[in-house]
Amino acid sequence: MTEEECRGGHDFAVIEAIAAKAKEENLGLIPILQRTQEAIGYLPKEALRTLAELLHVPYSKVFGVATFYAQFHLTPRGRHIIQQCDGTACHVKGGPRIRRVIEEALGIPPGETTSDLKATYEIVYCLGSCGLAPAAMVDGKVVGRLTQDKMKRILASME
């Protein structure tokens, strides 16, 4: 078994390069995790173990930071990210109906990623767009005044 296979199929050299550069730049753990996630797409436990070894930091500390901050993801994310607001205004103005459309179209509940990695669906509690309620953020862009039909069109347009 190769070193890469031992580490869950992730390119050990990429993680090693990130750790080496981080040491040169005297970076803290959060920027190292950010760079690793950017390179791999998420933070698999094998990558966290590798970083802990390379940085001479307890695995529990690396894992603790990775699980504390919402910006880090321990499982693969979809090519499209749908973050539906369920704050008060969005909820009252039809958020639950939009949620049903998304769940039905993607075949997953909030907090999950489709098996083909097409989309990740998340519930958030404020996008700061209450005047556009109900709203969602799709691939980093806020879409508001959602209706069931508008959401279906958005989902259908995703590759």
mmCIF file of N, CA and C in Angstrom, residues 28-117:
data_model
loop_
_atom_site.group_PDB
_atom_site.id
_atom_site.type_symbol
_atom_site.label_atom_id
_atom_site.label_comp_id
_atom_site.label_asym_id
_atom_site.label_seq_id
_atom_site.Cartn_x
_atom_site.Cartn_y
_atom_site.Cartn_z
ATOM 1 N N GLY A 28 -0.670 30.204 11.825
ATOM 2 C CA GLY A 28 -1.416 29.492 12.842
ATOM 3 C C GLY A 28 -2.220 28.362 12.214
ATOM 4 N N LEU A 29 -2.884 27.615 13.051
ATOM 5 C CA LEU A 29 -3.618 26.439 12.608
ATOM 6 C C LEU A 29 -4.789 26.772 11.677
ATOM 7 N N ILE A 30 -5.519 27.852 11.946
ATOM 8 C CA ILE A 30 -6.688 28.179 11.114
ATOM 9 C C ILE A 30 -6.287 28.437 9.655
ATOM 10 N N PRO A 31 -5.288 29.274 9.364
ATOM 11 C CA PRO A 31 -4.906 29.458 7.957
ATOM 12 C C PRO A 31 -4.385 28.173 7.305
ATOM 13 N N ILE A 32 -3.755 27.313 8.088
ATOM 14 C CA ILE A 32 -3.277 26.036 7.548
ATOM 15 C C ILE A 32 -4.471 25.170 7.158
ATOM 16 N N LEU A 33 -5.470 25.121 8.012
ATOM 17 C CA LEU A 33 -6.680 24.349 7.695
ATOM 18 C C LEU A 33 -7.400 24.947 6.488
ATOM 19 N N GLN A 34 -7.427 26.277 6.408
ATOM 20 C CA GLN A 34 -8.065 26.929 5.255
ATOM 21 C C GLN A 34 -7.359 26.536 3.956
ATOM 22 N N ARG A 35 -6.048 26.570 3.958
ATOM 23 C CA ARG A 35 -5.290 26.216 2.749
ATOM 24 C C ARG A 35 -5.473 24.746 2.389
ATOM 25 N N THR A 36 -5.506 23.907 3.393
ATOM 26 C CA THR A 36 -5.703 22.480 3.146
ATOM 27 C C THR A 36 -7.080 22.225 2.559
ATOM 28 N N GLN A 37 -8.094 22.858 3.133
ATOM 29 C CA GLN A 37 -9.450 22.686 2.614
ATOM 30 C C GLN A 37 -9.559 23.235 1.189
ATOM 31 N N GLU A 38 -8.908 24.341 0.918
ATOM 32 C CA GLU A 38 -8.925 24.903 -0.429
ATOM 33 C C GLU A 38 -8.291 23.934 -1.435
ATOM 34 N N ALA A 39 -7.220 23.269 -1.030
ATOM 35 C CA ALA A 39 -6.512 22.352 -1.922
ATOM 36 C C ALA A 39 -7.272 21.043 -2.149
ATOM 37 N N ILE A 40 -7.905 20.530 -1.087
ATOM 38 C CA ILE A 40 -8.561 19.225 -1.166
ATOM 39 C C ILE A 40 -10.061 19.349 -1.410
ATOM 40 N N GLY A 41 -10.643 20.450 -0.951
ATOM 41 C CA GLY A 41 -12.080 20.645 -1.095
ATOM 42 C C GLY A 41 -12.840 20.458 0.206
ATOM 43 N N TYR A 42 -12.222 19.776 1.126
ATOM 44 C CA TYR A 42 -12.779 19.564 2.465
ATOM 45 C C TYR A 42 -11.646 19.076 3.346
ATOM 46 N N LEU A 43 -11.929 18.763 4.607
ATOM 47 C CA LEU A 43 -10.882 18.327 5.533
ATOM 48 C C LEU A 43 -11.150 16.901 6.012
ATOM 49 N N PRO A 44 -10.724 15.921 5.230
ATOM 50 C CA PRO A 44 -10.912 14.541 5.680
ATOM 51 C C PRO A 44 -10.070 14.272 6.925
ATOM 52 N N LYS A 45 -10.514 13.341 7.743
ATOM 53 C CA LYS A 45 -9.799 13.048 8.987
ATOM 54 C C LYS A 45 -8.350 12.643 8.719
ATOM 55 N N GLU A 46 -8.105 11.968 7.591
ATOM 56 C CA GLU A 46 -6.739 11.574 7.261
ATOM 57 C C GLU A 46 -5.848 12.803 7.075
ATOM 58 N N ALA A 47 -6.394 13.847 6.467
ATOM 59 C CA ALA A 47 -5.632 15.083 6.272
ATOM 60 C C ALA A 47 -5.365 15.756 7.621
ATOM 61 N N LEU A 48 -6.359 15.724 8.511
ATOM 62 C CA LEU A 48 -6.175 16.312 9.837
ATOM 63 C C LEU A 48 -5.098 15.567 10.621
ATOM 64 N N ARG A 49 -5.097 14.232 10.511
ATOM 65 C CA ARG A 49 -4.065 13.434 11.191
ATOM 66 C C ARG A 49 -2.683 13.756 10.629
ATOM 67 N N THR A 50 -2.612 13.861 9.313
ATOM 68 C CA THR A 50 -1.336 14.177 8.667
ATOM 69 C C THR A 50 -0.828 15.537 9.117
ATOM 70 N N LEU A 51 -1.714 16.534 9.125
ATOM 71 C CA LEU A 51 -1.318 17.870 9.582
ATOM 72 C C LEU A 51 -0.846 17.838 11.032
ATOM 73 N N ALA A 52 -1.556 17.118 11.876
ATOM 74 C CA ALA A 52 -1.164 17.023 13.289
ATOM 75 C C ALA A 52 0.250 16.461 13.410
ATOM 76 N N GLU A 53 0.534 15.418 12.639
ATOM 77 C CA GLU A 53 1.873 14.813 12.669
ATOM 78 C C GLU A 53 2.928 15.793 12.167
ATOM 79 N N LEU A 54 2.660 16.420 11.027
ATOM 80 C CA LEU A 54 3.640 17.313 10.419
ATOM 81 C C LEU A 54 3.885 18.575 11.244
ATOM 82 N N LEU A 55 2.855 19.044 11.920
ATOM 83 C CA LEU A 55 2.962 20.268 12.714
ATOM 84 C C LEU A 55 3.336 19.997 14.168
ATOM 85 N N HIS A 56 3.409 18.707 14.528
ATOM 86 C CA HIS A 56 3.721 18.303 15.903
ATOM 87 C C HIS A 56 2.712 18.915 16.889
ATOM 88 N N VAL A 57 1.453 18.777 16.517
ATOM 89 C CA VAL A 57 0.340 19.280 17.316
ATOM 90 C C VAL A 57 -0.571 18.084 17.601
ATOM 91 N N PRO A 58 -1.144 17.994 18.781
ATOM 92 C CA PRO A 58 -2.059 16.870 19.048
ATOM 93 C C PRO A 58 -3.226 16.851 18.042
ATOM 94 N N TYR A 59 -3.561 15.646 17.615
ATOM 95 C CA TYR A 59 -4.695 15.487 16.689
ATOM 96 C C TYR A 59 -5.957 16.103 17.281
ATOM 97 N N SER A 60 -6.148 15.962 18.579
ATOM 98 C CA SER A 60 -7.357 16.490 19.224
ATOM 99 C C SER A 60 -7.473 18.008 19.040
ATOM 100 N N LYS A 61 -6.340 18.704 19.023
ATOM 101 C CA LYS A 61 -6.372 20.155 18.824
ATOM 102 C C LYS A 61 -6.759 20.481 17.379
ATOM 103 N N VAL A 62 -6.158 19.780 16.422
ATOM 104 C CA VAL A 62 -6.461 20.019 15.010
ATOM 105 C C VAL A 62 -7.933 19.701 14.739
ATOM 106 N N PHE A 63 -8.383 18.565 15.226
ATOM 107 C CA PHE A 63 -9.776 18.157 15.040
ATOM 108 C C PHE A 63 -10.718 19.142 15.738
ATOM 109 N N GLY A 64 -10.349 19.587 16.924
ATOM 110 C CA GLY A 64 -11.183 20.531 17.672
ATOM 111 C C GLY A 64 -11.378 21.843 16.940
ATOM 112 N N VAL A 65 -10.316 22.378 16.357
ATOM 113 C CA VAL A 65 -10.423 23.632 15.603
ATOM 114 C C VAL A 65 -11.257 23.407 14.340
ATOM 115 N N ALA A 66 -11.002 22.296 13.650
ATOM 116 C CA ALA A 66 -11.721 22.012 12.402
ATOM 117 C C ALA A 66 -13.219 21.830 12.631
ATOM 118 N N THR A 67 -13.589 21.323 13.784
ATOM 119 C CA THR A 67 -15.017 21.096 14.049
ATOM 120 C C THR A 67 -15.682 22.285 14.751
ATOM 121 N N PHE A 68 -14.892 23.187 15.300
ATOM 122 C CA PHE A 68 -15.460 24.346 15.985
ATOM 123 C C PHE A 68 -15.955 25.396 15.000
ATOM 124 N N TYR A 69 -15.201 25.644 13.951
ATOM 125 C CA TYR A 69 -15.529 26.715 13.011
ATOM 126 C C TYR A 69 -16.382 26.193 11.855
ATOM 127 N N ALA A 70 -17.472 26.898 11.589
ATOM 128 C CA ALA A 70 -18.417 26.484 10.542
ATOM 129 C C ALA A 70 -17.814 26.544 9.142
ATOM 130 N N GLN A 71 -16.722 27.265 8.952
ATOM 131 C CA GLN A 71 -16.112 27.374 7.627
ATOM 132 C C GLN A 71 -15.438 26.076 7.190
ATOM 133 N N PHE A 72 -15.184 25.179 8.134
ATOM 134 C CA PHE A 72 -14.495 23.935 7.807
ATOM 135 C C PHE A 72 -15.486 22.791 7.645
ATOM 136 N N HIS A 73 -15.184 21.917 6.694
ATOM 137 C CA HIS A 73 -16.088 20.809 6.373
ATOM 138 C C HIS A 73 -15.306 19.501 6.362
ATOM 139 N N LEU A 74 -15.806 18.515 7.086
ATOM 140 C CA LEU A 74 -15.124 17.231 7.194
ATOM 141 C C LEU A 74 -15.597 16.227 6.159
ATOM 142 N N THR A 75 -16.574 16.604 5.388
ATOM 143 C CA THR A 75 -17.070 15.728 4.322
ATOM 144 C C THR A 75 -17.070 16.511 3.008
ATOM 145 N N PRO A 76 -17.035 15.798 1.891
ATOM 146 C CA PRO A 76 -17.016 16.495 0.597
ATOM 147 C C PRO A 76 -18.238 17.387 0.424
ATOM 148 N N ARG A 77 -18.040 18.500 -0.243
ATOM 149 C CA ARG A 77 -19.113 19.453 -0.521
ATOM 150 C C ARG A 77 -19.492 19.332 -1.997
ATOM 151 N N GLY A 78 -20.707 19.730 -2.296
ATOM 152 C CA GLY A 78 -21.171 19.690 -3.671
ATOM 153 C C GLY A 78 -20.579 20.815 -4.512
ATOM 154 N N ARG A 79 -20.684 20.667 -5.814
ATOM 155 C CA ARG A 79 -20.222 21.716 -6.733
ATOM 156 C C ARG A 79 -21.064 22.976 -6.570
ATOM 157 N N HIS A 80 -22.311 22.808 -6.177
ATOM 158 C CA HIS A 80 -23.218 23.931 -5.916
ATOM 159 C C HIS A 80 -23.577 23.916 -4.437
ATOM 160 N N ILE A 81 -23.557 25.097 -3.817
ATOM 161 C CA ILE A 81 -23.896 25.222 -2.400
ATOM 162 C C ILE A 81 -25.163 26.057 -2.286
ATOM 163 N N ILE A 82 -26.177 25.462 -1.682
ATOM 164 C CA ILE A 82 -27.459 26.139 -1.465
ATOM 165 C C ILE A 82 -27.608 26.351 0.028
ATOM 166 N N GLN A 83 -27.667 27.595 0.444
ATOM 167 C CA GLN A 83 -27.859 27.945 1.847
ATOM 168 C C GLN A 83 -29.184 28.687 1.950
ATOM 169 N N GLN A 84 -30.169 27.986 2.447
ATOM 170 C CA GLN A 84 -31.501 28.565 2.549
ATOM 171 C C GLN A 84 -31.686 29.204 3.910
ATOM 172 N N CYS A 85 -32.163 30.439 3.895
ATOM 173 C CA CYS A 85 -32.416 31.156 5.144
ATOM 174 C C CYS A 85 -33.697 30.634 5.787
ATOM 175 N N ASP A 86 -33.620 30.418 7.087
ATOM 176 C CA ASP A 86 -34.808 30.053 7.851
ATOM 177 C C ASP A 86 -34.939 30.969 9.065
ATOM 178 N N GLY A 87 -34.476 32.222 8.894
ATOM 179 C CA GLY A 87 -34.697 33.228 9.922
ATOM 180 C C GLY A 87 -36.178 33.566 9.971
ATOM 181 N N THR A 88 -36.575 34.374 10.907
ATOM 182 C CA THR A 88 -37.994 34.667 11.123
ATOM 183 C C THR A 88 -38.694 35.168 9.865
ATOM 184 N N ALA A 89 -38.147 36.183 9.211
ATOM 185 C CA ALA A 89 -38.819 36.746 8.028
ATOM 186 C C ALA A 89 -38.934 35.699 6.920
ATOM 187 N N CYS A 90 -37.867 34.975 6.663
ATOM 188 C CA CYS A 90 -37.901 33.969 5.594
ATOM 189 C C CYS A 90 -38.850 32.826 5.943
ATOM 190 N N HIS A 91 -38.846 32.443 7.200
ATOM 191 C CA HIS A 91 -39.734 31.357 7.615
ATOM 192 C C HIS A 91 -41.203 31.758 7.453
ATOM 193 N N VAL A 92 -41.535 32.944 7.931
ATOM 194 C CA VAL A 92 -42.924 33.415 7.876
ATOM 195 C C VAL A 92 -43.383 33.643 6.438
ATOM 196 N N LYS A 93 -42.467 34.051 5.569
ATOM 197 C CA LYS A 93 -42.840 34.370 4.189
ATOM 198 C C LYS A 93 -42.711 33.195 3.229
ATOM 199 N N GLY A 94 -42.608 31.976 3.751
ATOM 200 C CA GLY A 94 -42.675 30.818 2.868
ATOM 201 C C GLY A 94 -41.455 29.918 2.824
ATOM 202 N N GLY A 95 -40.527 30.115 3.722
ATOM 203 C CA GLY A 95 -39.337 29.277 3.758
ATOM 204 C C GLY A 95 -39.610 27.780 3.780
ATOM 205 N N PRO A 96 -40.570 27.303 4.590
ATOM 206 C CA PRO A 96 -40.840 25.862 4.616
ATOM 207 C C PRO A 96 -41.282 25.300 3.249
ATOM 208 N N ARG A 97 -42.003 26.091 2.471
ATOM 209 C CA ARG A 97 -42.409 25.622 1.128
ATOM 210 C C ARG A 97 -41.182 25.507 0.215
ATOM 211 N N ILE A 98 -40.261 26.466 0.329
ATOM 212 C CA ILE A 98 -39.041 26.433 -0.472
ATOM 213 C C ILE A 98 -38.200 25.224 -0.065
ATOM 214 N N ARG A 99 -38.146 24.969 1.215
ATOM 215 C CA ARG A 99 -37.386 23.815 1.724
ATOM 216 C C ARG A 99 -37.901 22.516 1.116
ATOM 217 N N ARG A 100 -39.215 22.360 1.056
ATOM 218 C CA ARG A 100 -39.792 21.131 0.485
ATOM 219 C C ARG A 100 -39.395 20.977 -0.983
ATOM 220 N N VAL A 101 -39.391 22.085 -1.733
ATOM 221 C CA VAL A 101 -39.006 22.047 -3.149
ATOM 222 C C VAL A 101 -37.554 21.589 -3.279
ATOM 223 N N ILE A 102 -36.686 22.149 -2.468
ATOM 224 C CA ILE A 102 -35.262 21.800 -2.538
ATOM 225 C C ILE A 102 -35.050 20.349 -2.151
ATOM 226 N N GLU A 103 -35.649 19.935 -1.047
ATOM 227 C CA GLU A 103 -35.496 18.542 -0.603
ATOM 228 C C GLU A 103 -35.982 17.563 -1.658
ATOM 229 N N GLU A 104 -37.121 17.882 -2.280
ATOM 230 C CA GLU A 104 -37.679 16.996 -3.304
ATOM 231 C C GLU A 104 -36.792 16.959 -4.546
ATOM 232 N N ALA A 105 -36.326 18.110 -4.981
ATOM 233 C CA ALA A 105 -35.508 18.180 -6.195
ATOM 234 C C ALA A 105 -34.151 17.501 -6.019
ATOM 235 N N LEU A 106 -33.541 17.702 -4.853
ATOM 236 C CA LEU A 106 -32.209 17.141 -4.631
ATOM 237 C C LEU A 106 -32.241 15.736 -4.027
ATOM 238 N N GLY A 107 -33.348 15.420 -3.373
ATOM 239 C CA GLY A 107 -33.452 14.105 -2.742
ATOM 240 C C GLY A 107 -32.643 13.994 -1.457
ATOM 241 N N ILE A 108 -32.378 15.124 -0.829
ATOM 242 C CA ILE A 108 -31.618 15.133 0.424
ATOM 243 C C ILE A 108 -32.219 16.144 1.392
ATOM 244 N N PRO A 109 -32.013 15.931 2.686
ATOM 245 C CA PRO A 109 -32.434 16.927 3.681
ATOM 246 C C PRO A 109 -31.339 17.971 3.862
ATOM 247 N N PRO A 110 -31.643 19.049 4.558
ATOM 248 C CA PRO A 110 -30.606 20.044 4.864
ATOM 249 C C PRO A 110 -29.435 19.387 5.599
ATOM 250 N N GLY A 111 -28.252 19.913 5.342
ATOM 251 C CA GLY A 111 -27.063 19.381 5.994
ATOM 252 C C GLY A 111 -26.408 18.244 5.228
ATOM 253 N N GLU A 112 -26.936 17.925 4.060
ATOM 254 C CA GLU A 112 -26.417 16.803 3.281
ATOM 255 C C GLU A 112 -25.904 17.270 1.923
ATOM 256 N N THR A 113 -25.177 16.380 1.277
ATOM 257 C CA THR A 113 -24.667 16.589 -0.076
ATOM 258 C C THR A 113 -25.165 15.441 -0.928
ATOM 259 N N THR A 114 -25.564 15.740 -2.157
ATOM 260 C CA THR A 114 -26.037 14.681 -3.049
ATOM 261 C C THR A 114 -24.908 13.689 -3.315
ATOM 262 N N SER A 115 -25.265 12.446 -3.574
ATOM 263 C CA SER A 115 -24.258 11.395 -3.769
ATOM 264 C C SER A 115 -23.364 11.655 -4.976
ATOM 265 N N ASP A 116 -23.866 12.401 -5.961
ATOM 266 C CA ASP A 116 -23.049 12.727 -7.143
ATOM 267 C C ASP A 116 -22.232 14.009 -6.947
ATOM 268 N N LEU A 117 -22.282 14.570 -5.727
ATOM 269 C CA LEU A 117 -21.580 15.807 -5.357
ATOM 270 C C LEU A 117 -22.020 17.009 -6.189
#
